[in-house]
CSV table of C-alpha atoms in Angstrom, one decimal:
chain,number,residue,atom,x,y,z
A,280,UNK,CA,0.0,0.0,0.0
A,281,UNK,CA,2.6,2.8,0.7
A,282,UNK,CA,4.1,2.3,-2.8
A,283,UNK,CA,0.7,2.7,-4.1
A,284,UNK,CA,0.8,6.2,-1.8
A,285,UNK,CA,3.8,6.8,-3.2
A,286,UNK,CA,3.0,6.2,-6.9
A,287,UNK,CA,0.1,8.6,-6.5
A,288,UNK,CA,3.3,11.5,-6.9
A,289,UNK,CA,2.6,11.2,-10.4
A,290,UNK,CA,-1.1,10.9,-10.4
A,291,UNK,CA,-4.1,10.7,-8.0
A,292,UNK,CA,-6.9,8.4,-9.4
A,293,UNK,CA,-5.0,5.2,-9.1
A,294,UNK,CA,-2.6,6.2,-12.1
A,295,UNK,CA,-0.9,2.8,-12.5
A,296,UNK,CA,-3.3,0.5,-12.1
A,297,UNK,CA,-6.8,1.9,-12.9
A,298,UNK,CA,-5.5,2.3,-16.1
A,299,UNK,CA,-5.5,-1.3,-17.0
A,300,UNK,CA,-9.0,-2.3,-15.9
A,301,UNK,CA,-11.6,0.6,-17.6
A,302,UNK,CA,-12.6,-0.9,-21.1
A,303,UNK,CA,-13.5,1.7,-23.6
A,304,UNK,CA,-16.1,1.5,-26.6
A,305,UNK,CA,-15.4,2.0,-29.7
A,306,UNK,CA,-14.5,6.1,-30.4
A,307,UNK,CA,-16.5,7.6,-32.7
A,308,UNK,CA,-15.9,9.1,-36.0
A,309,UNK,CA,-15.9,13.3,-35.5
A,310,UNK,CA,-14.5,15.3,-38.2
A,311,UNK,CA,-11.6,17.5,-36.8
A,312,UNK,CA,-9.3,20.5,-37.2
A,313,UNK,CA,-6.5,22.1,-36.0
A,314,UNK,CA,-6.2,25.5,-35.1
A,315,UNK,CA,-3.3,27.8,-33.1
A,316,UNK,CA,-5.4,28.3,-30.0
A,317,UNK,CA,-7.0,26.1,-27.2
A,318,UNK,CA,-8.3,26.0,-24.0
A,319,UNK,CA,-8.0,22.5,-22.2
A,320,UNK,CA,-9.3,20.3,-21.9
A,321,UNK,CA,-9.0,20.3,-25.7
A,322,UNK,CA,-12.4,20.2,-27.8
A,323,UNK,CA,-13.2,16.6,-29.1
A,324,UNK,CA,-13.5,18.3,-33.0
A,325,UNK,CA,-9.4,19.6,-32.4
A,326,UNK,CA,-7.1,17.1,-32.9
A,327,UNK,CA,-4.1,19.4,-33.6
A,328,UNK,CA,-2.7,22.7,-31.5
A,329,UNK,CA,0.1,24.4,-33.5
A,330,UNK,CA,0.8,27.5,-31.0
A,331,UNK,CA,-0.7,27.3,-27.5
A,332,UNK,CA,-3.0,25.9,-25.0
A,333,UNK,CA,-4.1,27.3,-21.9
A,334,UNK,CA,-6.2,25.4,-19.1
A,335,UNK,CA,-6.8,23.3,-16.5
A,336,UNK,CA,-5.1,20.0,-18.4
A,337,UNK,CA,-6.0,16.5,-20.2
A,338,UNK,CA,-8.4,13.9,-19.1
A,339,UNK,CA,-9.5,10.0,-19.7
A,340,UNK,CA,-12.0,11.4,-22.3
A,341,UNK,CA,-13.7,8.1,-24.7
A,342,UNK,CA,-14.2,10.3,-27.1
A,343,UNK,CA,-11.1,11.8,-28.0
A,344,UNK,CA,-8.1,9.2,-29.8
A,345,UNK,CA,-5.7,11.3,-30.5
A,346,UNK,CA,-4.5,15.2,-30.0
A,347,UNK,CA,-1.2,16.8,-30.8
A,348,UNK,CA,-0.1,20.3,-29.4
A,349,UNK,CA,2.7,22.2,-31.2
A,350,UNK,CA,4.0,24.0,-28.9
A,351,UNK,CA,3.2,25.5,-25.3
A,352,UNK,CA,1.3,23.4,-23.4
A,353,UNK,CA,0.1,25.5,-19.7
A,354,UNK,CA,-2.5,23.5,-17.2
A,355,UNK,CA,-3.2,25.8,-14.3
A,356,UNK,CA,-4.0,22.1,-12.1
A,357,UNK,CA,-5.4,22.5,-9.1
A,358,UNK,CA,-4.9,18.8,-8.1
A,359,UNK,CA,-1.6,18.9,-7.7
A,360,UNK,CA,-1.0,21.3,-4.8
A,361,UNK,CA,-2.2,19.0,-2.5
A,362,UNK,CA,-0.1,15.9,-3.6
A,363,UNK,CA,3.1,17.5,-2.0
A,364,UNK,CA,1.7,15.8,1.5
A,365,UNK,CA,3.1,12.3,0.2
A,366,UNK,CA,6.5,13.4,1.1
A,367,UNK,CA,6.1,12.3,4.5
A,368,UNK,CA,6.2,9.2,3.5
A,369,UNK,CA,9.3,8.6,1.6
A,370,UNK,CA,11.7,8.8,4.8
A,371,UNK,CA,9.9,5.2,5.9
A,372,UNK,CA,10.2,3.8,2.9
A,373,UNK,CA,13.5,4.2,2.1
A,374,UNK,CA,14.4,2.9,5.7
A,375,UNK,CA,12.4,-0.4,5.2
A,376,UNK,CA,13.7,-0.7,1.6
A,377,UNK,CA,10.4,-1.2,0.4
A,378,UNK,CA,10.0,0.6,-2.9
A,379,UNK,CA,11.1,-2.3,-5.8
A,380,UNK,CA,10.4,-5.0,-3.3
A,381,UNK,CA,6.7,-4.1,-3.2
A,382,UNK,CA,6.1,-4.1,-6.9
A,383,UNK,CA,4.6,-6.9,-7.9
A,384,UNK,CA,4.3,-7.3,-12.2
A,385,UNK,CA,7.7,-6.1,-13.9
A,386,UNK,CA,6.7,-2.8,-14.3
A,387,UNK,CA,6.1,0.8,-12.6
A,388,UNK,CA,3.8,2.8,-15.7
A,389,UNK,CA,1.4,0.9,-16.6
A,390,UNK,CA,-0.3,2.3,-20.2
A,391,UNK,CA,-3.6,1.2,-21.8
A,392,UNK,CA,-3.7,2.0,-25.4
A,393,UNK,CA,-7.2,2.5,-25.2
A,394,UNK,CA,-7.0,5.5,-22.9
A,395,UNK,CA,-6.6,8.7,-25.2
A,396,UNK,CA,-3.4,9.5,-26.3
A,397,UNK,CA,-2.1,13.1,-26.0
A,398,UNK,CA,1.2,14.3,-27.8
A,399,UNK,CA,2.9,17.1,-26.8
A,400,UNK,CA,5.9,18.6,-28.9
A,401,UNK,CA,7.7,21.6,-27.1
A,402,UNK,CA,7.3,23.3,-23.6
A,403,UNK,CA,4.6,21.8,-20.6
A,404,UNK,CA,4.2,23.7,-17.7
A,405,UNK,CA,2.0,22.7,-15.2
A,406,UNK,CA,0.8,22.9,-11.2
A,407,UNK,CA,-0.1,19.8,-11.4
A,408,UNK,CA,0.1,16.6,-13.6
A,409,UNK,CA,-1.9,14.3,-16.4
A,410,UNK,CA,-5.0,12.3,-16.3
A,411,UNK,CA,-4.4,10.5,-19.7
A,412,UNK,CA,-1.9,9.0,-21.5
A,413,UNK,CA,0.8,11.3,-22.7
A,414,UNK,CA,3.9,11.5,-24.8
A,415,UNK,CA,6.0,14.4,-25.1
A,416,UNK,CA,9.5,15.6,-27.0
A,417,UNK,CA,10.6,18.7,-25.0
A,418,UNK,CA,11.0,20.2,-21.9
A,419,UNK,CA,8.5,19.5,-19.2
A,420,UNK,CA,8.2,21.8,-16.1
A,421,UNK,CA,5.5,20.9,-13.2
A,422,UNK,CA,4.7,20.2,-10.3
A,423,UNK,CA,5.0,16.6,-10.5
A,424,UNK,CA,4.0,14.6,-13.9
A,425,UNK,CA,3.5,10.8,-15.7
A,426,UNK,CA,4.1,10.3,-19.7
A,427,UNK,CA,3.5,7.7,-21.8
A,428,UNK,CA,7.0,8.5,-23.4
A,429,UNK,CA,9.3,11.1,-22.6
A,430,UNK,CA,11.7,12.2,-24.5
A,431,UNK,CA,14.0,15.7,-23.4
A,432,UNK,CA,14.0,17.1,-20.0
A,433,UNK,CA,11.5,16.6,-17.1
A,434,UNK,CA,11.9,19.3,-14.1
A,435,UNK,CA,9.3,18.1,-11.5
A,436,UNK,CA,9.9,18.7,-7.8
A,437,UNK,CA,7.5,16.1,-6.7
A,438,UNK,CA,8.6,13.6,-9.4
A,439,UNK,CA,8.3,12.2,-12.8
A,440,UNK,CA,7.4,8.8,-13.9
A,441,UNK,CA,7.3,7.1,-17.4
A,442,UNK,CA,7.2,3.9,-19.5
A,443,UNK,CA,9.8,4.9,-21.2
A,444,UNK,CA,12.5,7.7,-20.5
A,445,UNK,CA,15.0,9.1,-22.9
A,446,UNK,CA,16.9,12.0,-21.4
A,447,UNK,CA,17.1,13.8,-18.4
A,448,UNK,CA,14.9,13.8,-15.2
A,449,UNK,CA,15.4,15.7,-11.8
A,450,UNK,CA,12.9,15.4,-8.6
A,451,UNK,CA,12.7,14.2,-5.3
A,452,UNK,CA,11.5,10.9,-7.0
A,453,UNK,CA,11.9,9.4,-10.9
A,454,UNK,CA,10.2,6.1,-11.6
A,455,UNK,CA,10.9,4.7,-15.0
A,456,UNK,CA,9.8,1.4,-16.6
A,457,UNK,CA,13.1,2.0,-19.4
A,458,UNK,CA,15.4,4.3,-18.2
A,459,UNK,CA,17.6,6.0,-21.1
A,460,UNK,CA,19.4,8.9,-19.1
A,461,UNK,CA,20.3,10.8,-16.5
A,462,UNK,CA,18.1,10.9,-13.3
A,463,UNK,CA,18.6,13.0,-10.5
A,464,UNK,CA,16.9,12.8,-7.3
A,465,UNK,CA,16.6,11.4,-3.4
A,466,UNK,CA,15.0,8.6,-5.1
A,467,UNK,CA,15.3,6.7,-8.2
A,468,UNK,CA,13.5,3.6,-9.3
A,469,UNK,CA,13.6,2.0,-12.8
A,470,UNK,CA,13.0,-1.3,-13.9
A,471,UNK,CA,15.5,-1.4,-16.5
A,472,UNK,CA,18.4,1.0,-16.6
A,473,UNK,CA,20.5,2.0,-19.7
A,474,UNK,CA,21.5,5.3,-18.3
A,475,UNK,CA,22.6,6.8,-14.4
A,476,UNK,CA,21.0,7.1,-11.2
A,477,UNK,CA,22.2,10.0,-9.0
A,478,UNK,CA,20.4,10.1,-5.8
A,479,UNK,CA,20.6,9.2,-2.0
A,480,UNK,CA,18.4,6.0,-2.6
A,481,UNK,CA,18.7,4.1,-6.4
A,482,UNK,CA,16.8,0.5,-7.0
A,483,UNK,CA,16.8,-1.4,-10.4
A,484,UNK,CA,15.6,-4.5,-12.1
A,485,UNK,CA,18.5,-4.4,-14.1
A,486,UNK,CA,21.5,-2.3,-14.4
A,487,UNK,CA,23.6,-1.6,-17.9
A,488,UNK,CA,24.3,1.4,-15.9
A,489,UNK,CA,25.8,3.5,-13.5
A,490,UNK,CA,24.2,3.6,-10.1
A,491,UNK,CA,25.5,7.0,-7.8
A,492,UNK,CA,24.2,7.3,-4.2
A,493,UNK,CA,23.9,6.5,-1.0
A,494,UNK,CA,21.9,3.0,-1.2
A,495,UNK,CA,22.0,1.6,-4.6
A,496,UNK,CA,20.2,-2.5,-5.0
A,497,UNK,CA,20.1,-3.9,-8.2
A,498,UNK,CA,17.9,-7.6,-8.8
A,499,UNK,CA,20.7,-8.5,-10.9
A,500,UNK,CA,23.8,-6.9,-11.9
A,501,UNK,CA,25.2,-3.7,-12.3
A,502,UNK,CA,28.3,-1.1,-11.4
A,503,UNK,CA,27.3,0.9,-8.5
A,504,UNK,CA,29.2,3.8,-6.4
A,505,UNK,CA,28.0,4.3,-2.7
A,506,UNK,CA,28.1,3.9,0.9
A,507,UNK,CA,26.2,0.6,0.5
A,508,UNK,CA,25.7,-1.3,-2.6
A,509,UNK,CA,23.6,-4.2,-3.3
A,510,UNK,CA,23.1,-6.7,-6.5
A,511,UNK,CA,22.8,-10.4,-7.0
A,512,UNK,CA,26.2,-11.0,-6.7
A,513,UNK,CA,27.0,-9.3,-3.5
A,514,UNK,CA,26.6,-6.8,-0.9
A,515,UNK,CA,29.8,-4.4,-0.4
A,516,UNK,CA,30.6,-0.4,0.5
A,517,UNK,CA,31.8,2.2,-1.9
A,518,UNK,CA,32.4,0.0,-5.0
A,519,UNK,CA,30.3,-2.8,-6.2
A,520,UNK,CA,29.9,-4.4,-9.9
């Protein structure tokens, strides 16, 4: 339960698993446009934002498939403000180890294709964070967030999580299915990671890696630099590989 509390950093209507289990119908056929101005959520008829949107973000929305903003993306979200109480809960967890060790399936982001499917190309700056699945090639600034994909530069105090990361992350925590990059924070999580893990607590599946921190544990393998390092191998300070 507390790294289902914890995983509601990134969303707070049961982001990872709810997902999953909502069956959609069939979407309807509605003609669409694009156009260089939006409030969001985003009109069913729009498909396409080539300039800006301004509003109070994206949602689980059956109707909609697809929509792509060009662009600046700002969600003034009034969710997220009160998400920054989770905190108090990380300090426990990292004591008891109990982030990795409680997931149960062989991933953190879980994405149904079903949900809509947002694509953001450019700059995202939120208070707060999705409610759908999103994708996004840029620079994201929030509060705390969740993609789909991210590719660029995610700045979220809270945290960021994502299927599938390709660049460069920084928050208190980053939780990342595929890890391509650099992540920054007191806590870093990925399933699988290609890239580095800076932070006072770093846990891993599987490490083709660096790890960097106080407490690194990897499942299976792995160079790691810390006070305490952990992998299937061995247990040893400083150095371990």
């Amino acid at each position: 339960m507390k790294t289902k509390i914890l995983l509601l950093l990134v969303s707070v209507s049961s982001f990872v698993s709810a997902q999953d289990t909502i069956p959609f119908p069939k979407i309807d056929s509605i003609k669409t446009h694009s156009q260089l101005f939006s409030l969001s959520p985003i009109s069913k008829k729009v498909d396409k934002v080539n300039g800006l949107v301004f509003g109070v973000g994206h949602y689980q929305n059956k109707r909609i498939e697809k929509q792509t903003i060009n662009g600046l993306n700002v969600d003034l979200n009034p969710v997220g403000l009160a998400i920054p109480m989770i905190i108090v809960f990380i300090p426990e967890m990292i004591q008891k180890g109990s982030f990795l060790k409680e997931v149960k399936s062989d991933t953190i982001v879980k994405v149904d294709i079903k949900f809509p499917r947002i694509q953001i190309n450019g700059l995202h700056l939120s208070t707060g964070c999705f409610f759908t699945n999103v994708s996004m090639n840029g620079l994201n600034i929030s509060l705390l967030n969740r993609f789909t994909k991210m590719n660029g530069v995610s700045i979220s105090p809270i945290g960021t999580q994502a299927k599938v990361m390709n660049g460069f992350s920084f928050g208190i925590y980053n939780g990342f299915n595929e890890n391509n990059g650099l992540s920054i924070g007191l806590v870093n999580e990925s399933m699988n990671l290609k890239g580095i893990q800076f932070g006072i607590y770093n846990s891993a599946n599987t490490v083709k890696g660096i790890q960097i921190g106080i407490f690194n544990i990897s499942k299976k393998n792995g160079f790691q630099i810390g006070i305490w390092n952990v992998n299937n191998k061995r247990s040893m300070p400083f150095i371990n590989w």
